[in-house]
Amino acid sequence: MNQPVQQPGGPALFIGDDTAYVALVRPELDPADPDIREAAAAAGVTPEEFVGPGTIWALMSEDASGEGDGFELPGLRDIEADEFAGQLAAGLAGGEAFTLEAGSVLRLDARPADGDSWAVTAEVTPPEGHDGQGPQSLDLGRLVSAALLTDLEEFRSSLA
């Protein structure tokens, strides 16, 4: 089951099931949100300064035990996120096992499973200098091809 990560605004691509996932997100925070306004005041900046331009992508992950991490991908642009989604869709359409890399931080290994589903594992490697946990290997479960392709299409449309 693929369901979007609940993020304030912005495009999000969720790959996984209800026990383990990776998510590529570009949150767009609302400076009018009371929590944002409070955090900005505590930081001594305007809400608009606190929120920033909303162009920073992040990769989030969580394994079946609930252990997770997230980190910013400051060099990632929308076009590169779109290309990643397009390559993932092409791999799924090809019907054969494939590996897809997103720089040095994410590798997906996908192989056909039962019926119209894929067994997907992800290797997440935080960038150097990241203070969170280290590399993670995640079994993302069996993902239904049609649902994942729909999610990819919606994600790519959200970037346009």
mmCIF file with all atom_site columns, C-alpha atoms in Angstrom:
data_model
loop_
_atom_site.group_PDB
_atom_site.id
_atom_site.type_symbol
_atom_site.label_atom_id
_atom_site.label_alt_id
_atom_site.label_comp_id
_atom_site.label_asym_id
_atom_site.label_entity_id
_atom_site.label_seq_id
_atom_site.pdbx_PDB_ins_code
_atom_site.Cartn_x
_atom_site.Cartn_y
_atom_site.Cartn_z
_atom_site.occupancy
_atom_site.B_iso_or_equiv
_atom_site.pdbx_formal_charge
_atom_site.auth_seq_id
_atom_site.auth_comp_id
_atom_site.auth_asym_id
_atom_site.auth_atom_id
_atom_site.pdbx_PDB_model_num
ATOM 1   C CA . MET A 1 1   ? 0.000  0.000   0.000   1.00 0.00 ? 1   MET A CA 1
ATOM 2   C CA . ASN A 1 2   ? 1.491  3.331   -1.031  1.00 0.00 ? 2   ASN A CA 1
ATOM 3   C CA . GLN A 1 3   ? 0.247  6.379   0.765   1.00 0.00 ? 3   GLN A CA 1
ATOM 4   C CA . PRO A 1 4   ? 1.708  9.876   0.661   1.00 0.00 ? 4   PRO A CA 1
ATOM 5   C CA . VAL A 1 5   ? 3.697  11.044  3.639   1.00 0.00 ? 5   VAL A CA 1
ATOM 6   C CA . GLN A 1 6   ? 1.696  13.694  5.437   1.00 0.00 ? 6   GLN A CA 1
ATOM 7   C CA . GLN A 1 7   ? 3.765  16.835  4.943   1.00 0.00 ? 7   GLN A CA 1
ATOM 8   C CA . PRO A 1 8   ? 2.655  20.437  4.999   1.00 0.00 ? 8   PRO A CA 1
ATOM 9   C CA . GLY A 1 9   ? 2.190  21.201  1.305   1.00 0.00 ? 9   GLY A CA 1
ATOM 10  C CA . GLY A 1 10  ? 4.773  20.482  -1.327  1.00 0.00 ? 10  GLY A CA 1
ATOM 11  C CA . PRO A 1 11  ? 5.421  17.407  -3.425  1.00 0.00 ? 11  PRO A CA 1
ATOM 12  C CA . ALA A 1 12  ? 6.069  14.062  -1.715  1.00 0.00 ? 12  ALA A CA 1
ATOM 13  C CA . LEU A 1 13  ? 6.866  10.608  -3.067  1.00 0.00 ? 13  LEU A CA 1
ATOM 14  C CA . PHE A 1 14  ? 6.275  7.766   -0.615  1.00 0.00 ? 14  PHE A CA 1
ATOM 15  C CA . ILE A 1 15  ? 7.713  4.346   -1.471  1.00 0.00 ? 15  ILE A CA 1
ATOM 16  C CA . GLY A 1 16  ? 6.928  1.516   0.906   1.00 0.00 ? 16  GLY A CA 1
ATOM 17  C CA . ASP A 1 17  ? 4.185  0.117   3.049   1.00 0.00 ? 17  ASP A CA 1
ATOM 18  C CA . ASP A 1 18  ? 2.764  0.832   6.482   1.00 0.00 ? 18  ASP A CA 1
ATOM 19  C CA . THR A 1 19  ? 5.802  -0.686  8.227   1.00 0.00 ? 19  THR A CA 1
ATOM 20  C CA . ALA A 1 20  ? 8.788  0.639   6.262   1.00 0.00 ? 20  ALA A CA 1
ATOM 21  C CA . TYR A 1 21  ? 9.244  3.437   3.748   1.00 0.00 ? 21  TYR A CA 1
ATOM 22  C CA . VAL A 1 22  ? 11.460 5.994   2.081   1.00 0.00 ? 22  VAL A CA 1
ATOM 23  C CA . ALA A 1 23  ? 10.008 9.353   1.156   1.00 0.00 ? 23  ALA A CA 1
ATOM 24  C CA . LEU A 1 24  ? 11.319 12.127  -1.025  1.00 0.00 ? 24  LEU A CA 1
ATOM 25  C CA . VAL A 1 25  ? 9.663  15.358  0.138   1.00 0.00 ? 25  VAL A CA 1
ATOM 26  C CA . ARG A 1 26  ? 9.864  19.072  -0.494  1.00 0.00 ? 26  ARG A CA 1
ATOM 27  C CA . PRO A 1 27  ? 7.794  20.567  2.326   1.00 0.00 ? 27  PRO A CA 1
ATOM 28  C CA . GLU A 1 28  ? 6.229  23.968  1.883   1.00 0.00 ? 28  GLU A CA 1
ATOM 29  C CA . LEU A 1 29  ? 5.441  25.395  5.270   1.00 0.00 ? 29  LEU A CA 1
ATOM 30  C CA . ASP A 1 30  ? 2.783  28.035  5.798   1.00 0.00 ? 30  ASP A CA 1
ATOM 31  C CA . PRO A 1 31  ? 4.102  31.179  7.536   1.00 0.00 ? 31  PRO A CA 1
ATOM 32  C CA . ALA A 1 32  ? 0.543  31.847  8.784   1.00 0.00 ? 32  ALA A CA 1
ATOM 33  C CA . ASP A 1 33  ? 0.478  28.573  10.727  1.00 0.00 ? 33  ASP A CA 1
ATOM 34  C CA . PRO A 1 34  ? 0.369  29.400  14.480  1.00 0.00 ? 34  PRO A CA 1
ATOM 35  C CA . ASP A 1 35  ? 3.092  26.836  15.296  1.00 0.00 ? 35  ASP A CA 1
ATOM 36  C CA . ILE A 1 36  ? 5.360  28.311  12.624  1.00 0.00 ? 36  ILE A CA 1
ATOM 37  C CA . ARG A 1 37  ? 4.723  31.831  13.915  1.00 0.00 ? 37  ARG A CA 1
ATOM 38  C CA . GLU A 1 38  ? 5.566  30.724  17.463  1.00 0.00 ? 38  GLU A CA 1
ATOM 39  C CA . ALA A 1 39  ? 8.766  28.967  16.376  1.00 0.00 ? 39  ALA A CA 1
ATOM 40  C CA . ALA A 1 40  ? 9.805  32.005  14.321  1.00 0.00 ? 40  ALA A CA 1
ATOM 41  C CA . ALA A 1 41  ? 9.235  34.318  17.271  1.00 0.00 ? 41  ALA A CA 1
ATOM 42  C CA . ALA A 1 42  ? 11.318 32.027  19.482  1.00 0.00 ? 42  ALA A CA 1
ATOM 43  C CA . ALA A 1 43  ? 14.076 32.107  16.857  1.00 0.00 ? 43  ALA A CA 1
ATOM 44  C CA . GLY A 1 44  ? 13.855 35.904  16.583  1.00 0.00 ? 44  GLY A CA 1
ATOM 45  C CA . VAL A 1 45  ? 12.992 35.979  12.881  1.00 0.00 ? 45  VAL A CA 1
ATOM 46  C CA . THR A 1 46  ? 9.886  36.652  10.818  1.00 0.00 ? 46  THR A CA 1
ATOM 47  C CA . PRO A 1 47  ? 7.713  33.657  9.916   1.00 0.00 ? 47  PRO A CA 1
ATOM 48  C CA . GLU A 1 48  ? 8.653  34.148  6.257   1.00 0.00 ? 48  GLU A CA 1
ATOM 49  C CA . GLU A 1 49  ? 12.360 34.018  7.100   1.00 0.00 ? 49  GLU A CA 1
ATOM 50  C CA . PHE A 1 50  ? 11.805 30.990  9.321   1.00 0.00 ? 50  PHE A CA 1
ATOM 51  C CA . VAL A 1 51  ? 9.947  29.079  6.599   1.00 0.00 ? 51  VAL A CA 1
ATOM 52  C CA . GLY A 1 52  ? 12.471 29.919  3.890   1.00 0.00 ? 52  GLY A CA 1
ATOM 53  C CA . PRO A 1 53  ? 11.933 29.497  0.159   1.00 0.00 ? 53  PRO A CA 1
ATOM 54  C CA . GLY A 1 54  ? 10.436 25.979  0.310   1.00 0.00 ? 54  GLY A CA 1
ATOM 55  C CA . THR A 1 55  ? 12.883 24.609  -2.245  1.00 0.00 ? 55  THR A CA 1
ATOM 56  C CA . ILE A 1 56  ? 14.849 22.215  -0.022  1.00 0.00 ? 56  ILE A CA 1
ATOM 57  C CA . TRP A 1 57  ? 14.240 18.528  -0.620  1.00 0.00 ? 57  TRP A CA 1
ATOM 58  C CA . ALA A 1 58  ? 14.601 15.918  2.112   1.00 0.00 ? 58  ALA A CA 1
ATOM 59  C CA . LEU A 1 59  ? 14.831 12.150  2.214   1.00 0.00 ? 59  LEU A CA 1
ATOM 60  C CA . MET A 1 60  ? 13.014 10.467  5.089   1.00 0.00 ? 60  MET A CA 1
ATOM 61  C CA . SER A 1 61  ? 13.057 6.794   6.012   1.00 0.00 ? 61  SER A CA 1
ATOM 62  C CA . GLU A 1 62  ? 11.682 4.426   8.600   1.00 0.00 ? 62  GLU A CA 1
ATOM 63  C CA . ASP A 1 63  ? 12.186 0.694   9.073   1.00 0.00 ? 63  ASP A CA 1
ATOM 64  C CA . ALA A 1 64  ? 9.781  -1.932  10.405  1.00 0.00 ? 64  ALA A CA 1
ATOM 65  C CA . SER A 1 65  ? 10.967 -1.358  13.992  1.00 0.00 ? 65  SER A CA 1
ATOM 66  C CA . GLY A 1 66  ? 10.025 2.325   13.797  1.00 0.00 ? 66  GLY A CA 1
ATOM 67  C CA . GLU A 1 67  ? 13.631 3.506   13.545  1.00 0.00 ? 67  GLU A CA 1
ATOM 68  C CA . GLY A 1 68  ? 13.884 6.347   11.106  1.00 0.00 ? 68  GLY A CA 1
ATOM 69  C CA . ASP A 1 69  ? 15.895 9.274   9.960   1.00 0.00 ? 69  ASP A CA 1
ATOM 70  C CA . GLY A 1 70  ? 15.689 12.179  7.622   1.00 0.00 ? 70  GLY A CA 1
ATOM 71  C CA . PHE A 1 71  ? 18.109 14.589  6.079   1.00 0.00 ? 71  PHE A CA 1
ATOM 72  C CA . GLU A 1 72  ? 18.131 17.496  3.686   1.00 0.00 ? 72  GLU A CA 1
ATOM 73  C CA . LEU A 1 73  ? 19.204 17.174  0.079   1.00 0.00 ? 73  LEU A CA 1
ATOM 74  C CA . PRO A 1 74  ? 20.106 20.831  -0.574  1.00 0.00 ? 74  PRO A CA 1
ATOM 75  C CA . GLY A 1 75  ? 21.491 20.288  -4.078  1.00 0.00 ? 75  GLY A CA 1
ATOM 76  C CA . LEU A 1 76  ? 18.453 18.411  -5.371  1.00 0.00 ? 76  LEU A CA 1
ATOM 77  C CA . ARG A 1 77  ? 16.289 20.263  -7.877  1.00 0.00 ? 77  ARG A CA 1
ATOM 78  C CA . ASP A 1 78  ? 12.740 19.510  -8.982  1.00 0.00 ? 78  ASP A CA 1
ATOM 79  C CA . ILE A 1 79  ? 13.967 18.313  -12.368 1.00 0.00 ? 79  ILE A CA 1
ATOM 80  C CA . GLU A 1 80  ? 16.188 15.703  -10.726 1.00 0.00 ? 80  GLU A CA 1
ATOM 81  C CA . ALA A 1 81  ? 13.336 14.490  -8.511  1.00 0.00 ? 81  ALA A CA 1
ATOM 82  C CA . ASP A 1 82  ? 11.201 14.210  -11.654 1.00 0.00 ? 82  ASP A CA 1
ATOM 83  C CA . GLU A 1 83  ? 13.944 12.251  -13.448 1.00 0.00 ? 83  GLU A CA 1
ATOM 84  C CA . PHE A 1 84  ? 14.218 9.841   -10.503 1.00 0.00 ? 84  PHE A CA 1
ATOM 85  C CA . ALA A 1 85  ? 10.455 9.240   -10.564 1.00 0.00 ? 85  ALA A CA 1
ATOM 86  C CA . GLY A 1 86  ? 10.564 8.755   -14.344 1.00 0.00 ? 86  GLY A CA 1
ATOM 87  C CA . GLN A 1 87  ? 13.379 6.216   -14.082 1.00 0.00 ? 87  GLN A CA 1
ATOM 88  C CA . LEU A 1 88  ? 11.492 4.353   -11.355 1.00 0.00 ? 88  LEU A CA 1
ATOM 89  C CA . ALA A 1 89  ? 8.362  4.246   -13.548 1.00 0.00 ? 89  ALA A CA 1
ATOM 90  C CA . ALA A 1 90  ? 10.410 2.989   -16.512 1.00 0.00 ? 90  ALA A CA 1
ATOM 91  C CA . GLY A 1 91  ? 11.969 0.272   -14.366 1.00 0.00 ? 91  GLY A CA 1
ATOM 92  C CA . LEU A 1 92  ? 8.553  -0.891  -13.198 1.00 0.00 ? 92  LEU A CA 1
ATOM 93  C CA . ALA A 1 93  ? 7.209  -0.872  -16.755 1.00 0.00 ? 93  ALA A CA 1
ATOM 94  C CA . GLY A 1 94  ? 10.173 -2.976  -17.911 1.00 0.00 ? 94  GLY A CA 1
ATOM 95  C CA . GLY A 1 95  ? 8.991  -5.901  -15.792 1.00 0.00 ? 95  GLY A CA 1
ATOM 96  C CA . GLU A 1 96  ? 12.524 -7.087  -14.941 1.00 0.00 ? 96  GLU A CA 1
ATOM 97  C CA . ALA A 1 97  ? 14.592 -6.689  -11.774 1.00 0.00 ? 97  ALA A CA 1
ATOM 98  C CA . PHE A 1 98  ? 16.378 -3.340  -11.649 1.00 0.00 ? 98  PHE A CA 1
ATOM 99  C CA . THR A 1 99  ? 18.465 -1.085  -9.428  1.00 0.00 ? 99  THR A CA 1
ATOM 100 C CA . LEU A 1 100 ? 17.963 2.655   -9.277  1.00 0.00 ? 100 LEU A CA 1
ATOM 101 C CA . GLU A 1 101 ? 20.323 5.065   -7.567  1.00 0.00 ? 101 GLU A CA 1
ATOM 102 C CA . ALA A 1 102 ? 19.675 8.608   -6.455  1.00 0.00 ? 102 ALA A CA 1
ATOM 103 C CA . GLY A 1 103 ? 23.160 9.922   -5.981  1.00 0.00 ? 103 GLY A CA 1
ATOM 104 C CA . SER A 1 104 ? 25.004 8.365   -3.073  1.00 0.00 ? 104 SER A CA 1
ATOM 105 C CA . VAL A 1 105 ? 22.106 8.634   -0.614  1.00 0.00 ? 105 VAL A CA 1
ATOM 106 C CA . LEU A 1 106 ? 19.520 6.177   -1.976  1.00 0.00 ? 106 LEU A CA 1
ATOM 107 C CA . ARG A 1 107 ? 19.590 2.909   -3.877  1.00 0.00 ? 107 ARG A CA 1
ATOM 108 C CA . LEU A 1 108 ? 16.440 0.927   -4.686  1.00 0.00 ? 108 LEU A CA 1
ATOM 109 C CA . ASP A 1 109 ? 16.629 -2.726  -5.673  1.00 0.00 ? 109 ASP A CA 1
ATOM 110 C CA . ALA A 1 110 ? 13.347 -3.945  -7.147  1.00 0.00 ? 110 ALA A CA 1
ATOM 111 C CA . ARG A 1 111 ? 12.385 -7.370  -8.404  1.00 0.00 ? 111 ARG A CA 1
ATOM 112 C CA . PRO A 1 112 ? 9.071  -8.741  -9.617  1.00 0.00 ? 112 PRO A CA 1
ATOM 113 C CA . ALA A 1 113 ? 7.101  -10.528 -6.892  1.00 0.00 ? 113 ALA A CA 1
ATOM 114 C CA . ASP A 1 114 ? 3.700  -12.218 -6.839  1.00 0.00 ? 114 ASP A CA 1
ATOM 115 C CA . GLY A 1 115 ? 1.256  -11.060 -9.497  1.00 0.00 ? 115 GLY A CA 1
ATOM 116 C CA . ASP A 1 116 ? 1.433  -7.340  -10.173 1.00 0.00 ? 116 ASP A CA 1
ATOM 117 C CA . SER A 1 117 ? 3.727  -6.482  -7.270  1.00 0.00 ? 117 SER A CA 1
ATOM 118 C CA . TRP A 1 118 ? 7.373  -5.743  -6.648  1.00 0.00 ? 118 TRP A CA 1
ATOM 119 C CA . ALA A 1 119 ? 9.680  -6.659  -3.776  1.00 0.00 ? 119 ALA A CA 1
ATOM 120 C CA . VAL A 1 120 ? 11.695 -3.529  -3.086  1.00 0.00 ? 120 VAL A CA 1
ATOM 121 C CA . THR A 1 121 ? 14.631 -2.920  -0.782  1.00 0.00 ? 121 THR A CA 1
ATOM 122 C CA . ALA A 1 122 ? 16.223 0.448   -0.167  1.00 0.00 ? 122 ALA A CA 1
ATOM 123 C CA . GLU A 1 123 ? 19.713 1.335   0.956   1.00 0.00 ? 123 GLU A CA 1
ATOM 124 C CA . VAL A 1 124 ? 19.742 4.784   2.547   1.00 0.00 ? 124 VAL A CA 1
ATOM 125 C CA . THR A 1 125 ? 23.130 6.376   3.219   1.00 0.00 ? 125 THR A CA 1
ATOM 126 C CA . PRO A 1 126 ? 23.022 9.780   4.925   1.00 0.00 ? 126 PRO A CA 1
ATOM 127 C CA . PRO A 1 127 ? 25.465 12.360  3.567   1.00 0.00 ? 127 PRO A CA 1
ATOM 128 C CA . GLU A 1 128 ? 28.786 12.904  5.289   1.00 0.00 ? 128 GLU A CA 1
ATOM 129 C CA . GLY A 1 129 ? 28.447 15.119  8.330   1.00 0.00 ? 129 GLY A CA 1
ATOM 130 C CA . HIS A 1 130 ? 24.854 14.052  9.064   1.00 0.00 ? 130 HIS A CA 1
ATOM 131 C CA . ASP A 1 131 ? 24.335 13.700  12.822  1.00 0.00 ? 131 ASP A CA 1
ATOM 132 C CA . GLY A 1 132 ? 21.490 11.164  12.633  1.00 0.00 ? 132 GLY A CA 1
ATOM 133 C CA . GLN A 1 133 ? 21.806 7.415   12.370  1.00 0.00 ? 133 GLN A CA 1
ATOM 134 C CA . GLY A 1 134 ? 24.025 5.704   9.833   1.00 0.00 ? 134 GLY A CA 1
ATOM 135 C CA . PRO A 1 135 ? 23.192 3.715   6.720   1.00 0.00 ? 135 PRO A CA 1
ATOM 136 C CA . GLN A 1 136 ? 19.909 1.796   6.694   1.00 0.00 ? 136 GLN A CA 1
ATOM 137 C CA . SER A 1 137 ? 18.832 -1.228  4.714   1.00 0.00 ? 137 SER A CA 1
ATOM 138 C CA . LEU A 1 138 ? 15.052 -1.311  4.432   1.00 0.00 ? 138 LEU A CA 1
ATOM 139 C CA . ASP A 1 139 ? 12.726 -4.017  3.167   1.00 0.00 ? 139 ASP A CA 1
ATOM 140 C CA . LEU A 1 140 ? 9.900  -1.913  1.738   1.00 0.00 ? 140 LEU A CA 1
ATOM 141 C CA . GLY A 1 141 ? 7.597  -4.892  1.341   1.00 0.00 ? 141 GLY A CA 1
ATOM 142 C CA . ARG A 1 142 ? 5.585  -5.916  -1.671  1.00 0.00 ? 142 ARG A CA 1
ATOM 143 C CA . LEU A 1 143 ? 4.432  -2.886  -3.615  1.00 0.00 ? 143 LEU A CA 1
ATOM 144 C CA . VAL A 1 144 ? 1.593  -3.083  -6.116  1.00 0.00 ? 144 VAL A CA 1
ATOM 145 C CA . SER A 1 145 ? 2.828  -1.872  -9.492  1.00 0.00 ? 145 SER A CA 1
ATOM 146 C CA . ALA A 1 146 ? -0.366 -0.063  -10.540 1.00 0.00 ? 146 ALA A CA 1
ATOM 147 C CA . ALA A 1 147 ? -0.598 1.856   -7.251  1.00 0.00 ? 147 ALA A CA 1
ATOM 148 C CA . LEU A 1 148 ? 3.077  2.823   -7.336  1.00 0.00 ? 148 LEU A CA 1
ATOM 149 C CA . LEU A 1 149 ? 2.818  3.953   -10.969 1.00 0.00 ? 149 LEU A CA 1
ATOM 150 C CA . THR A 1 150 ? -0.199 6.104   -10.035 1.00 0.00 ? 150 THR A CA 1
ATOM 151 C CA . ASP A 1 151 ? 1.748  7.616   -7.130  1.00 0.00 ? 151 ASP A CA 1
ATOM 152 C CA . LEU A 1 152 ? 4.679  8.342   -9.447  1.00 0.00 ? 152 LEU A CA 1
ATOM 153 C CA . GLU A 1 153 ? 2.401  10.045  -11.970 1.00 0.00 ? 153 GLU A CA 1
ATOM 154 C CA . GLU A 1 154 ? 0.780  12.184  -9.258  1.00 0.00 ? 154 GLU A CA 1
ATOM 155 C CA . PHE A 1 155 ? 4.209  13.085  -7.857  1.00 0.00 ? 155 PHE A CA 1
ATOM 156 C CA . ARG A 1 156 ? 5.509  14.114  -11.260 1.00 0.00 ? 156 ARG A CA 1
ATOM 157 C CA . SER A 1 157 ? 2.354  16.187  -11.872 1.00 0.00 ? 157 SER A CA 1
ATOM 158 C CA . SER A 1 158 ? 2.875  17.968  -8.559  1.00 0.00 ? 158 SER A CA 1
ATOM 159 C CA . LEU A 1 159 ? 6.285  19.118  -9.794  1.00 0.00 ? 159 LEU A CA 1
ATOM 160 C CA . ALA A 1 160 ? 4.887  20.749  -12.948 1.00 0.00 ? 160 ALA A CA 1
#
